[in-house]
mmCIF file of C-alpha atoms and ligand atoms in Angstrom:
data_model
loop_
_atom_site.group_PDB
_atom_site.id
_atom_site.type_symbol
_atom_site.label_atom_id
_atom_site.label_comp_id
_atom_site.label_asym_id
_atom_site.label_seq_id
_atom_site.Cartn_x
_atom_site.Cartn_y
_atom_site.Cartn_z
ATOM 1 C CA UNK A 1 0.000 0.000 0.000
ATOM 2 C CA UNK A 2 1.405 3.348 -1.113
ATOM 3 C CA UNK A 3 0.458 6.737 0.393
ATOM 4 C CA UNK A 4 -1.000 8.727 -2.527
ATOM 5 C CA UNK A 5 -1.724 8.843 -6.245
ATOM 6 C CA UNK A 6 -3.026 11.727 -8.360
ATOM 7 C CA UNK A 7 -4.707 10.637 -11.582
ATOM 8 C CA UNK A 8 -5.501 13.142 -14.348
ATOM 9 C CA UNK A 9 -7.511 11.936 -17.297
ATOM 10 C CA UNK A 10 -7.807 13.815 -20.566
ATOM 11 C CA UNK A 11 -10.901 13.147 -22.684
ATOM 12 C CA UNK A 12 -10.585 14.980 -26.004
ATOM 13 C CA UNK A 13 -13.633 17.172 -26.817
ATOM 14 C CA UNK A 14 -15.614 16.288 -23.652
ATOM 15 C CA UNK A 15 -17.039 19.813 -23.610
ATOM 16 C CA UNK A 16 -19.103 21.389 -20.818
ATOM 17 C CA UNK A 17 -22.157 21.325 -23.103
ATOM 18 C CA UNK A 18 -21.482 17.677 -24.020
ATOM 19 C CA UNK A 19 -21.760 16.446 -20.411
ATOM 20 C CA UNK A 20 -24.437 18.931 -19.327
ATOM 21 C CA UNK A 21 -27.548 17.246 -17.928
ATOM 22 C CA UNK A 22 -26.100 13.773 -18.411
ATOM 23 C CA UNK A 23 -25.068 13.092 -14.801
ATOM 24 C CA UNK A 24 -21.607 11.990 -15.863
ATOM 25 C CA UNK A 25 -19.884 10.649 -12.698
ATOM 26 C CA UNK A 26 -21.623 13.319 -10.600
ATOM 27 C CA UNK A 27 -21.348 11.274 -7.393
ATOM 28 C CA UNK A 28 -17.623 10.678 -7.742
ATOM 29 C CA UNK A 29 -16.410 13.896 -9.392
ATOM 30 C CA UNK A 30 -18.195 16.470 -7.243
ATOM 31 C CA UNK A 31 -16.054 19.454 -8.233
ATOM 32 C CA UNK A 32 -17.262 20.496 -11.703
ATOM 33 C CA UNK A 33 -16.826 23.577 -13.744
ATOM 34 C CA UNK A 34 -16.471 24.806 -17.352
ATOM 35 C CA UNK A 35 -12.973 25.819 -18.443
ATOM 36 C CA UNK A 36 -12.218 28.309 -21.220
ATOM 37 C CA UNK A 37 -10.853 26.814 -24.419
ATOM 38 C CA UNK A 38 -7.554 27.947 -25.887
ATOM 39 C CA UNK A 39 -8.304 29.594 -29.264
ATOM 40 C CA UNK A 40 -7.413 27.021 -31.923
ATOM 41 C CA UNK A 41 -7.551 23.223 -32.085
ATOM 42 C CA UNK A 42 -6.219 20.288 -30.083
ATOM 43 C CA UNK A 43 -2.899 21.028 -31.802
ATOM 44 C CA UNK A 44 -2.620 24.107 -29.553
ATOM 45 C CA UNK A 45 -4.785 23.005 -26.606
ATOM 46 C CA UNK A 46 -2.661 19.969 -25.747
ATOM 47 C CA UNK A 47 0.673 21.881 -25.739
ATOM 48 C CA UNK A 48 -1.110 24.533 -23.624
ATOM 49 C CA UNK A 49 -2.291 21.893 -21.125
ATOM 50 C CA UNK A 50 1.121 20.192 -21.069
ATOM 51 C CA UNK A 51 3.039 23.444 -20.367
ATOM 52 C CA UNK A 52 0.574 25.865 -18.766
ATOM 53 C CA UNK A 53 1.710 28.454 -21.315
ATOM 54 C CA UNK A 54 -0.159 30.096 -24.223
ATOM 55 C CA UNK A 55 0.604 29.631 -27.949
ATOM 56 C CA UNK A 56 2.871 32.708 -28.119
ATOM 57 C CA UNK A 57 5.159 30.894 -25.661
ATOM 58 C CA UNK A 58 5.056 27.228 -26.764
ATOM 59 C CA UNK A 59 4.648 28.234 -30.463
ATOM 60 C CA UNK A 60 2.016 25.619 -31.363
ATOM 61 C CA UNK A 61 -1.192 26.994 -32.857
ATOM 62 C CA UNK A 62 -2.273 25.152 -35.988
ATOM 63 C CA UNK A 63 -0.278 22.488 -37.807
ATOM 64 C CA UNK A 64 0.794 24.436 -40.917
ATOM 65 C CA UNK A 65 2.646 27.748 -41.067
ATOM 66 C CA UNK A 66 4.224 29.657 -43.941
ATOM 67 C CA UNK A 67 7.949 28.868 -44.181
ATOM 68 C CA UNK A 68 8.929 28.107 -47.802
ATOM 69 C CA UNK A 69 12.657 28.017 -46.996
ATOM 70 C CA UNK A 70 12.449 25.214 -44.461
ATOM 71 C CA UNK A 71 9.408 23.319 -45.713
ATOM 72 C CA UNK A 72 9.862 19.546 -45.356
ATOM 73 C CA UNK A 73 7.581 19.205 -48.394
ATOM 74 C CA UNK A 74 9.993 20.843 -50.882
ATOM 75 C CA UNK A 75 10.705 17.428 -52.395
ATOM 76 C CA UNK A 76 7.028 17.101 -53.326
ATOM 77 C CA UNK A 77 7.410 20.157 -55.493
ATOM 78 C CA UNK A 78 10.628 18.895 -57.060
ATOM 79 C CA UNK A 79 9.057 15.480 -57.704
ATOM 80 C CA UNK A 80 6.156 17.167 -59.440
ATOM 81 C CA UNK A 81 3.478 15.812 -57.084
ATOM 82 C CA UNK A 82 1.634 19.092 -57.611
ATOM 83 C CA UNK A 83 0.963 17.941 -61.157
ATOM 84 C CA UNK A 84 -1.003 14.879 -60.007
ATOM 85 C CA UNK A 85 -4.695 15.049 -60.908
ATOM 86 C CA UNK A 86 -6.610 16.318 -57.829
ATOM 87 C CA UNK A 87 -8.673 13.100 -57.780
ATOM 88 C CA UNK A 88 -5.561 11.030 -57.117
ATOM 89 C CA UNK A 89 -3.794 13.634 -54.961
ATOM 90 C CA UNK A 90 -6.827 13.818 -52.657
ATOM 91 C CA UNK A 91 -6.788 10.089 -51.826
ATOM 92 C CA UNK A 92 -6.528 9.789 -48.045
ATOM 93 C CA UNK A 93 -4.623 6.500 -48.210
ATOM 94 C CA UNK A 94 -1.949 7.983 -50.498
ATOM 95 C CA UNK A 95 -1.619 10.999 -48.212
ATOM 96 C CA UNK A 96 -1.333 8.802 -45.125
ATOM 97 C CA UNK A 97 1.435 6.699 -46.696
ATOM 98 C CA UNK A 98 3.274 9.831 -47.887
ATOM 99 C CA UNK A 99 2.901 11.385 -44.409
ATOM 100 C CA UNK A 100 4.563 8.291 -42.949
ATOM 101 C CA UNK A 101 7.394 8.553 -45.517
ATOM 102 C CA UNK A 102 8.016 12.230 -44.715
ATOM 103 C CA UNK A 103 7.928 11.558 -40.956
ATOM 104 C CA UNK A 104 10.420 8.722 -41.380
ATOM 105 C CA UNK A 105 12.735 10.676 -43.687
ATOM 106 C CA UNK A 106 12.934 13.584 -41.244
ATOM 107 C CA UNK A 107 12.756 11.567 -38.015
ATOM 108 C CA UNK A 108 9.508 13.196 -36.857
ATOM 109 C CA UNK A 109 8.079 11.564 -33.722
ATOM 110 C CA UNK A 110 4.990 13.759 -33.291
ATOM 111 C CA UNK A 111 1.489 13.456 -34.690
ATOM 112 C CA UNK A 112 2.046 14.052 -38.380
ATOM 113 C CA UNK A 113 -0.659 14.000 -41.065
ATOM 114 C CA UNK A 114 -0.794 16.089 -44.234
ATOM 115 C CA UNK A 115 -4.604 16.179 -44.142
ATOM 116 C CA UNK A 116 -6.023 17.627 -47.376
ATOM 117 C CA UNK A 117 -3.386 20.305 -48.045
ATOM 118 C CA UNK A 118 -2.962 20.541 -51.831
ATOM 119 C CA UNK A 119 0.307 19.218 -53.283
ATOM 120 C CA UNK A 120 0.331 22.399 -55.372
ATOM 121 C CA UNK A 121 0.774 24.507 -52.207
ATOM 122 C CA UNK A 122 2.226 22.276 -49.493
ATOM 123 C CA UNK A 123 5.876 23.199 -50.224
ATOM 124 C CA UNK A 124 5.221 26.745 -48.959
ATOM 125 C CA UNK A 125 4.571 25.438 -45.449
ATOM 126 C CA UNK A 126 6.269 23.889 -42.477
ATOM 127 C CA UNK A 127 4.546 21.683 -39.921
ATOM 128 C CA UNK A 128 4.846 22.363 -36.189
ATOM 129 C CA UNK A 129 4.342 19.019 -34.438
ATOM 130 C CA UNK A 130 7.560 17.255 -35.340
ATOM 131 C CA UNK A 131 8.339 15.790 -31.941
ATOM 132 C CA UNK A 132 6.367 13.733 -29.431
ATOM 133 C CA UNK A 133 5.044 16.533 -27.195
ATOM 134 C CA UNK A 134 4.247 14.211 -24.253
ATOM 135 C CA UNK A 135 7.789 13.027 -23.502
ATOM 136 C CA UNK A 136 10.567 14.968 -21.700
ATOM 137 C CA UNK A 137 11.887 17.736 -23.957
ATOM 138 C CA UNK A 138 8.896 17.338 -26.299
ATOM 139 C CA UNK A 139 8.021 21.035 -26.218
ATOM 140 C CA UNK A 140 11.544 22.304 -25.620
ATOM 141 C CA UNK A 141 12.601 24.992 -24.805
ATOM 142 C CA UNK A 142 9.270 25.241 -22.909
ATOM 143 C CA UNK A 143 9.288 22.655 -20.102
ATOM 144 C CA UNK A 144 6.348 20.250 -20.295
ATOM 145 C CA UNK A 145 4.611 18.017 -17.766
ATOM 146 C CA UNK A 146 7.068 15.139 -18.297
ATOM 147 C CA UNK A 147 10.018 17.510 -17.731
ATOM 148 C CA UNK A 148 8.511 18.747 -14.465
ATOM 149 C CA UNK A 149 7.773 15.215 -13.259
ATOM 150 C CA UNK A 150 11.310 14.081 -14.102
ATOM 151 C CA UNK A 151 12.849 17.127 -12.403
ATOM 152 C CA UNK A 152 10.823 16.431 -9.256
ATOM 153 C CA UNK A 153 11.727 12.716 -9.285
ATOM 154 C CA UNK A 154 8.077 11.739 -9.304
ATOM 155 C CA UNK A 155 7.460 8.211 -10.590
ATOM 156 C CA UNK A 156 4.818 8.773 -13.246
ATOM 157 C CA UNK A 157 2.730 7.277 -15.997
ATOM 158 C CA UNK A 158 1.879 9.282 -19.132
ATOM 159 C CA UNK A 159 -0.132 7.513 -21.855
ATOM 160 C CA UNK A 160 1.259 6.763 -25.276
ATOM 161 C CA UNK A 161 -1.024 8.763 -27.604
ATOM 162 C CA UNK A 162 -0.412 6.271 -30.410
ATOM 163 C CA UNK A 163 -2.280 3.511 -28.535
ATOM 164 C CA UNK A 164 -6.032 2.945 -28.305
ATOM 165 C CA UNK A 165 -8.048 4.137 -25.311
ATOM 166 C CA UNK A 166 -8.448 0.572 -24.047
ATOM 167 C CA UNK A 167 -4.713 -0.088 -24.351
ATOM 168 C CA UNK A 168 -3.926 3.122 -22.482
ATOM 169 C CA UNK A 169 -6.424 2.348 -19.703
ATOM 170 C CA UNK A 170 -5.003 -1.187 -19.357
ATOM 171 C CA UNK A 171 -1.434 0.177 -19.253
ATOM 172 C CA UNK A 172 -2.400 2.571 -16.447
ATOM 173 C CA UNK A 173 -4.166 -0.192 -14.475
ATOM 174 C CA UNK A 174 -1.026 -2.339 -14.691
ATOM 175 C CA UNK A 175 1.156 0.496 -13.330
ATOM 176 C CA UNK A 176 -1.329 1.159 -10.495
ATOM 177 C CA UNK A 177 -1.294 -2.532 -9.541
ATOM 178 C CA UNK A 178 2.500 -2.522 -9.514
ATOM 179 C CA UNK A 179 2.388 0.523 -7.173
ATOM 180 C CA UNK A 180 5.152 1.980 -9.323
ATOM 181 C CA UNK A 181 3.716 5.459 -9.756
ATOM 182 C CA UNK A 182 2.302 8.376 -7.772
ATOM 183 C CA UNK A 183 1.138 10.495 -10.723
ATOM 184 C CA UNK A 184 -0.744 9.554 -13.887
ATOM 185 C CA UNK A 185 -1.847 11.380 -17.021
ATOM 186 C CA UNK A 186 -4.262 9.215 -18.975
ATOM 187 C CA UNK A 187 -4.871 10.327 -22.558
ATOM 188 C CA UNK A 188 -8.018 9.354 -24.468
ATOM 189 C CA UNK A 189 -9.102 10.809 -27.813
ATOM 190 C CA UNK A 190 -11.907 8.675 -29.292
ATOM 191 C CA UNK A 191 -14.643 10.981 -27.963
ATOM 192 C CA UNK A 192 -13.409 13.693 -30.331
ATOM 193 C CA UNK A 193 -13.744 11.514 -33.429
ATOM 194 C CA UNK A 194 -17.195 10.350 -32.342
ATOM 195 C CA UNK A 195 -18.437 13.896 -31.647
ATOM 196 C CA UNK A 196 -17.194 15.058 -35.058
ATOM 197 C CA UNK A 197 -19.422 12.418 -36.657
ATOM 198 C CA UNK A 198 -22.567 12.318 -34.463
ATOM 199 C CA UNK A 199 -22.429 15.763 -32.688
ATOM 200 C CA UNK A 200 -23.139 16.362 -28.982
ATOM 201 C CA UNK A 201 -26.784 15.301 -29.459
ATOM 202 C CA UNK A 202 -25.939 11.930 -31.023
ATOM 203 C CA UNK A 203 -27.416 8.800 -29.429
ATOM 204 C CA UNK A 204 -23.925 7.295 -29.187
ATOM 205 C CA UNK A 205 -22.666 10.065 -26.852
ATOM 206 C CA UNK A 206 -24.393 8.891 -23.617
ATOM 207 C CA UNK A 207 -23.251 5.345 -24.449
ATOM 208 C CA UNK A 208 -19.668 6.539 -24.797
ATOM 209 C CA UNK A 209 -19.899 8.547 -21.548
ATOM 210 C CA UNK A 210 -21.113 5.372 -19.787
ATOM 211 C CA UNK A 211 -18.117 3.547 -21.194
ATOM 212 C CA UNK A 212 -15.779 6.173 -19.714
ATOM 213 C CA UNK A 213 -17.695 6.112 -16.391
ATOM 214 C CA UNK A 214 -17.294 2.375 -15.939
ATOM 215 C CA UNK A 215 -13.578 2.511 -16.736
ATOM 216 C CA UNK A 216 -12.959 5.496 -14.463
ATOM 217 C CA UNK A 217 -14.744 3.646 -11.626
ATOM 218 C CA UNK A 218 -12.560 0.626 -12.280
ATOM 219 C CA UNK A 219 -9.432 2.803 -12.158
ATOM 220 C CA UNK A 220 -10.647 4.331 -8.849
ATOM 221 C CA UNK A 221 -11.418 0.896 -7.343
ATOM 222 C CA UNK A 222 -8.044 -0.479 -8.402
ATOM 223 C CA UNK A 223 -6.215 2.579 -7.048
ATOM 224 C CA UNK A 224 -8.081 2.261 -3.721
ATOM 225 C CA UNK A 225 -6.589 -1.207 -3.250
ATOM 226 C CA UNK A 226 -3.045 0.095 -3.652
ATOM 227 C CA UNK A 227 -3.023 3.698 -2.359
ATOM 228 C CA UNK A 228 -4.330 5.214 0.881
ATOM 229 C CA UNK A 229 -5.221 8.539 -0.735
ATOM 230 C CA UNK A 230 -6.466 9.049 -4.295
ATOM 231 C CA UNK A 231 -7.404 12.078 -6.340
ATOM 232 C CA UNK A 232 -8.961 11.759 -9.778
ATOM 233 C CA UNK A 233 -9.564 14.645 -12.180
ATOM 234 C CA UNK A 234 -11.119 14.334 -15.628
ATOM 235 C CA UNK A 235 -10.791 17.192 -18.099
ATOM 236 C CA UNK A 236 -10.999 18.158 -21.745
ATOM 237 C CA UNK A 237 -9.548 20.673 -24.183
ATOM 238 C CA UNK A 238 -12.701 21.979 -25.897
ATOM 239 C CA UNK A 239 -16.263 21.069 -26.823
ATOM 240 C CA UNK A 240 -17.969 20.455 -30.161
ATOM 241 C CA UNK A 241 -20.201 22.769 -32.209
ATOM 242 C CA UNK A 242 -22.782 21.273 -34.578
ATOM 243 C CA UNK A 243 -22.553 22.319 -38.227
ATOM 244 C CA UNK A 244 -24.922 25.137 -39.145
ATOM 245 C CA UNK A 245 -23.559 25.785 -42.635
ATOM 246 C CA UNK A 246 -20.470 25.935 -44.845
ATOM 247 C CA UNK A 247 -18.676 28.642 -46.834
ATOM 248 C CA UNK A 248 -16.206 28.157 -49.677
ATOM 249 C CA UNK A 249 -13.753 30.788 -48.436
ATOM 250 C CA UNK A 250 -10.927 29.257 -50.500
ATOM 251 C CA UNK A 251 -12.973 29.613 -53.686
ATOM 252 C CA UNK A 252 -13.968 33.187 -52.845
ATOM 253 C CA UNK A 253 -10.346 34.185 -52.196
ATOM 254 C CA UNK A 254 -9.083 32.486 -55.370
ATOM 255 C CA UNK A 255 -11.660 34.405 -57.419
ATOM 256 C CA UNK A 256 -10.065 37.697 -56.330
ATOM 257 C CA UNK A 257 -7.153 37.032 -58.686
ATOM 258 C CA UNK A 258 -4.187 37.281 -56.309
ATOM 259 C CA UNK A 259 -1.360 34.833 -56.999
ATOM 260 C CA UNK A 260 -0.716 32.163 -54.356
ATOM 261 C CA UNK A 261 2.947 32.154 -53.330
ATOM 262 C CA UNK A 262 3.599 35.498 -55.036
ATOM 263 C CA UNK A 263 0.998 37.871 -53.551
ATOM 264 C CA UNK A 264 -0.138 35.853 -50.570
ATOM 265 C CA UNK A 265 -0.147 32.480 -48.894
ATOM 266 C CA UNK A 266 -3.061 31.015 -46.955
ATOM 267 C CA UNK A 267 -3.942 28.002 -44.865
ATOM 268 C CA UNK A 268 -7.596 27.085 -44.621
ATOM 269 C CA UNK A 269 -8.270 25.276 -41.346
ATOM 270 C CA UNK A 270 -11.824 24.036 -40.676
ATOM 271 C CA UNK A 271 -12.995 27.143 -38.820
ATOM 272 C CA UNK A 272 -10.435 29.794 -39.694
ATOM 273 C CA UNK A 273 -8.220 30.791 -42.584
ATOM 274 C CA UNK A 274 -4.859 32.388 -42.028
ATOM 275 C CA UNK A 275 -3.197 34.750 -44.500
ATOM 276 C CA UNK A 276 0.360 35.923 -45.114
ATOM 277 C CA UNK A 277 0.605 38.954 -47.382
ATOM 278 C CA UNK A 278 3.686 38.937 -49.594
ATOM 279 C CA UNK A 279 3.343 42.501 -50.928
ATOM 280 C CA UNK A 280 1.627 45.753 -49.945
ATOM 281 C CA UNK A 281 -1.085 45.572 -52.604
ATOM 282 C CA UNK A 282 -2.201 42.162 -51.341
ATOM 283 C CA UNK A 283 -2.009 43.417 -47.755
ATOM 284 C CA UNK A 284 -4.350 46.291 -48.579
ATOM 285 C CA UNK A 285 -6.702 44.852 -51.178
ATOM 286 C CA UNK A 286 -6.903 41.215 -50.104
ATOM 287 C CA UNK A 287 -6.889 42.356 -46.476
ATOM 288 C CA UNK A 288 -9.881 44.551 -47.212
ATOM 289 C CA UNK A 289 -11.680 41.799 -49.165
ATOM 290 C CA UNK A 290 -11.341 39.455 -46.187
ATOM 291 C CA UNK A 291 -13.386 41.805 -44.017
ATOM 292 C CA UNK A 292 -16.282 41.271 -46.468
ATOM 293 C CA UNK A 293 -16.216 37.457 -46.444
ATOM 294 C CA UNK A 294 -19.536 35.871 -45.417
ATOM 295 C CA UNK A 295 -20.341 34.587 -41.902
ATOM 296 C CA UNK A 296 -16.887 35.334 -40.530
ATOM 297 C CA UNK A 297 -14.729 38.100 -39.126
ATOM 298 C CA UNK A 298 -11.066 39.092 -39.199
ATOM 299 C CA UNK A 299 -9.603 38.908 -35.692
ATOM 300 C CA UNK A 300 -8.621 42.280 -34.262
ATOM 301 C CA UNK A 301 -5.250 42.903 -32.637
ATOM 302 C CA UNK A 302 -7.044 43.088 -29.277
ATOM 303 C CA UNK A 303 -8.509 39.611 -29.844
ATOM 304 C CA UNK A 304 -5.120 38.198 -30.862
ATOM 305 C CA UNK A 305 -3.686 39.579 -27.614
ATOM 306 C CA UNK A 306 -6.611 38.233 -25.566
ATOM 307 C CA UNK A 307 -6.202 34.742 -27.089
ATOM 308 C CA UNK A 308 -2.437 35.055 -26.683
ATOM 309 C CA UNK A 309 -1.797 34.302 -30.357
ATOM 310 C CA UNK A 310 -0.220 37.716 -31.070
ATOM 311 C CA UNK A 311 2.987 36.261 -32.518
ATOM 312 C CA UNK A 312 5.524 39.045 -33.104
ATOM 313 C CA UNK A 313 6.570 37.429 -36.408
ATOM 314 C CA UNK A 314 2.999 36.589 -37.473
ATOM 315 C CA UNK A 315 4.118 32.965 -37.558
ATOM 316 C CA UNK A 316 0.547 31.702 -38.045
ATOM 317 C CA UNK A 317 -0.592 34.475 -40.379
ATOM 318 C CA UNK A 318 -0.905 38.225 -40.497
ATOM 319 C CA UNK A 319 -4.695 38.094 -40.823
ATOM 320 C CA UNK A 320 -6.878 35.417 -39.262
ATOM 321 C CA UNK A 321 -10.412 35.040 -40.586
ATOM 322 C CA UNK A 322 -12.558 33.228 -37.995
ATOM 323 C CA UNK A 323 -15.873 31.678 -39.039
ATOM 324 C CA UNK A 324 -19.075 32.269 -37.082
ATOM 325 C CA UNK A 325 -19.825 29.423 -34.637
ATOM 326 C CA UNK A 326 -21.143 26.401 -36.567
ATOM 327 C CA UNK A 327 -20.057 27.622 -40.029
ATOM 328 C CA UNK A 328 -17.227 25.542 -41.487
ATOM 329 C CA UNK A 329 -14.870 26.226 -44.381
ATOM 330 C CA UNK A 330 -15.577 23.703 -47.173
ATOM 331 C CA UNK A 331 -13.394 22.552 -48.760
ATOM 332 C CA UNK A 332 -10.442 23.292 -46.486
ATOM 333 C CA UNK A 333 -6.862 22.090 -46.083
ATOM 334 C CA UNK A 334 -7.936 19.816 -43.236
ATOM 335 C CA UNK A 335 -10.622 17.996 -45.235
ATOM 336 C CA UNK A 336 -12.628 18.300 -48.424
ATOM 337 C CA UNK A 337 -16.019 17.877 -46.728
ATOM 338 C CA UNK A 338 -17.278 19.607 -43.582
ATOM 339 C CA UNK A 339 -18.093 17.301 -40.650
ATOM 340 C CA UNK A 340 -21.358 17.203 -38.655
ATOM 341 C CA UNK A 341 -19.457 18.625 -35.654
ATOM 342 C CA UNK A 342 -16.369 20.850 -35.423
ATOM 343 C CA UNK A 343 -14.388 22.802 -32.822
ATOM 344 C CA UNK A 344 -12.083 25.782 -33.187
ATOM 345 C CA UNK A 345 -14.691 28.558 -33.151
ATOM 346 C CA UNK A 346 -14.672 31.540 -30.773
ATOM 347 C CA UNK A 347 -13.705 30.378 -27.255
ATOM 348 C CA UNK A 348 -16.571 32.504 -25.839
ATOM 349 C CA UNK A 349 -19.227 30.431 -27.616
ATOM 350 C CA UNK A 350 -20.994 28.040 -25.207
ATOM 351 C CA UNK A 351 -20.132 24.926 -27.244
ATOM 352 C CA UNK A 352 -16.415 25.757 -27.109
ATOM 353 C CA UNK A 353 -16.051 25.356 -23.325
ATOM 354 C CA UNK A 354 -14.016 22.479 -21.973
ATOM 355 C CA UNK A 355 -14.855 20.801 -18.638
ATOM 356 C CA UNK A 356 -12.838 20.124 -15.485
ATOM 357 C CA UNK A 357 -14.235 17.530 -13.052
ATOM 358 C CA UNK A 358 -12.505 16.296 -9.918
ATOM 359 C CA UNK A 359 -12.932 14.279 -6.743
ATOM 360 C CA UNK A 360 -11.862 17.344 -4.755
ATOM 361 C CA UNK A 361 -11.317 21.070 -4.994
ATOM 362 C CA UNK A 362 -8.138 21.701 -7.009
ATOM 363 C CA UNK A 363 -5.272 23.900 -5.758
ATOM 364 C CA UNK A 364 -6.454 26.736 -8.037
ATOM 365 C CA UNK A 365 -9.400 27.474 -10.319
ATOM 366 C CA UNK A 366 -9.277 26.034 -13.836
ATOM 367 C CA UNK A 367 -10.600 29.077 -15.693
ATOM 368 C CA UNK A 368 -8.688 28.223 -18.859
ATOM 369 C CA UNK A 369 -7.349 24.869 -20.090
ATOM 370 C CA UNK A 370 -3.787 26.123 -19.521
ATOM 371 C CA UNK A 371 -4.609 26.309 -15.787
ATOM 372 C CA UNK A 372 -4.700 22.497 -15.581
ATOM 373 C CA UNK A 373 -0.902 22.492 -15.683
ATOM 374 C CA UNK A 374 -0.553 24.294 -12.332
ATOM 375 C CA UNK A 375 -3.172 22.004 -10.781
ATOM 376 C CA UNK A 376 -1.259 18.950 -12.014
ATOM 377 C CA UNK A 377 2.186 20.189 -10.966
ATOM 378 C CA UNK A 378 0.892 21.452 -7.579
ATOM 379 C CA UNK A 379 -0.294 17.907 -6.875
ATOM 380 C CA UNK A 380 3.293 16.678 -6.682
ATOM 381 C CA UNK A 381 5.179 19.889 -5.850
ATOM 382 C CA UNK A 382 3.677 19.913 -2.338
ATOM 383 C CA UNK A 383 4.424 16.279 -1.689
ATOM 384 C CA UNK A 384 6.954 15.536 1.012
ATOM 385 C CA UNK A 385 7.651 11.923 0.257
ATOM 386 C CA UNK A 386 8.840 12.107 -3.358
ATOM 387 C CA UNK A 387 10.824 8.886 -3.216
ATOM 388 C CA UNK A 388 13.496 7.472 -5.533
HETATM 389 ZN ZN1 LIG B 1 -11.351 17.151 -33.197
#
């Protein structure tokens, strides 16, 4: 029997509105509150959770950013992949295999997928998640959770994001039974994929929540046999907003007649498009045209500062066009068809809110997903008995 274990479980996209009224583990996780989303996607939320810092510090916002000089996709251009007919170039299987080849060639260990980015444009961009962000040094030079645990000599378990939810739960249960650890970060992501397809109102959502409930109870029961004191917290990175419409922003921009790669560059994520202006005329005229795009708005400087995405070098774009909640960009560089549910809209929208649930009151209030980091690190910083 060991003295104490703190277990933190991440459920991707388990938004405040997703669990609302569903009684999800209400008896066990009595402390419950919504937490503000980090503007962006899981690609920025997870680094924010793992470091407690905003995007301007850890540098992860979206996957693609304009960097033609250091693009790992330059070879695609040289090989003439941009000349492939779109029908073939769009094949997901081909893209997945090519993504694996690029990752292997460059030694990338992070989550790497090309998504639907056109082979005609991909060589203008670099990709941010090249390393495994969960392991020590994974978000270097910003220290992450694994760095802090290692520095404090805390025996810990952090899931392998490449494994299935069941495999990760089983791996955690084995470490609890061995009494090897006093801190755990359990990563699960299948809820996100399900919510994208069936939305928060889908009949499969309560079934999936029940599945999580039974496994969390099993983890708690197992931990109770091996540790005198247990804390369990379950949290998410964002919610899910049902599709209310689509806009072909890419098509509207292309109709304006500016030359891609000469006048401007753009990445079209599902809920925002990001623009780099390569000359003053494009900055003025295209910049002005963006303010007239339907069901969207160009983020103000004040909003960029508030969301802490005000990169001094405009790494993720000089202008960011954010779609109204529910309206997706179709087609976009992340996928050719909009999905029934999407996240990445304004953090203030009710469907964007993440959730933080815990067996007890945390050391500080989780107002924003980046606040989870302090709660997690406080759980072991105050411990006297850090052994080994
Ligand atoms: Zn998602």
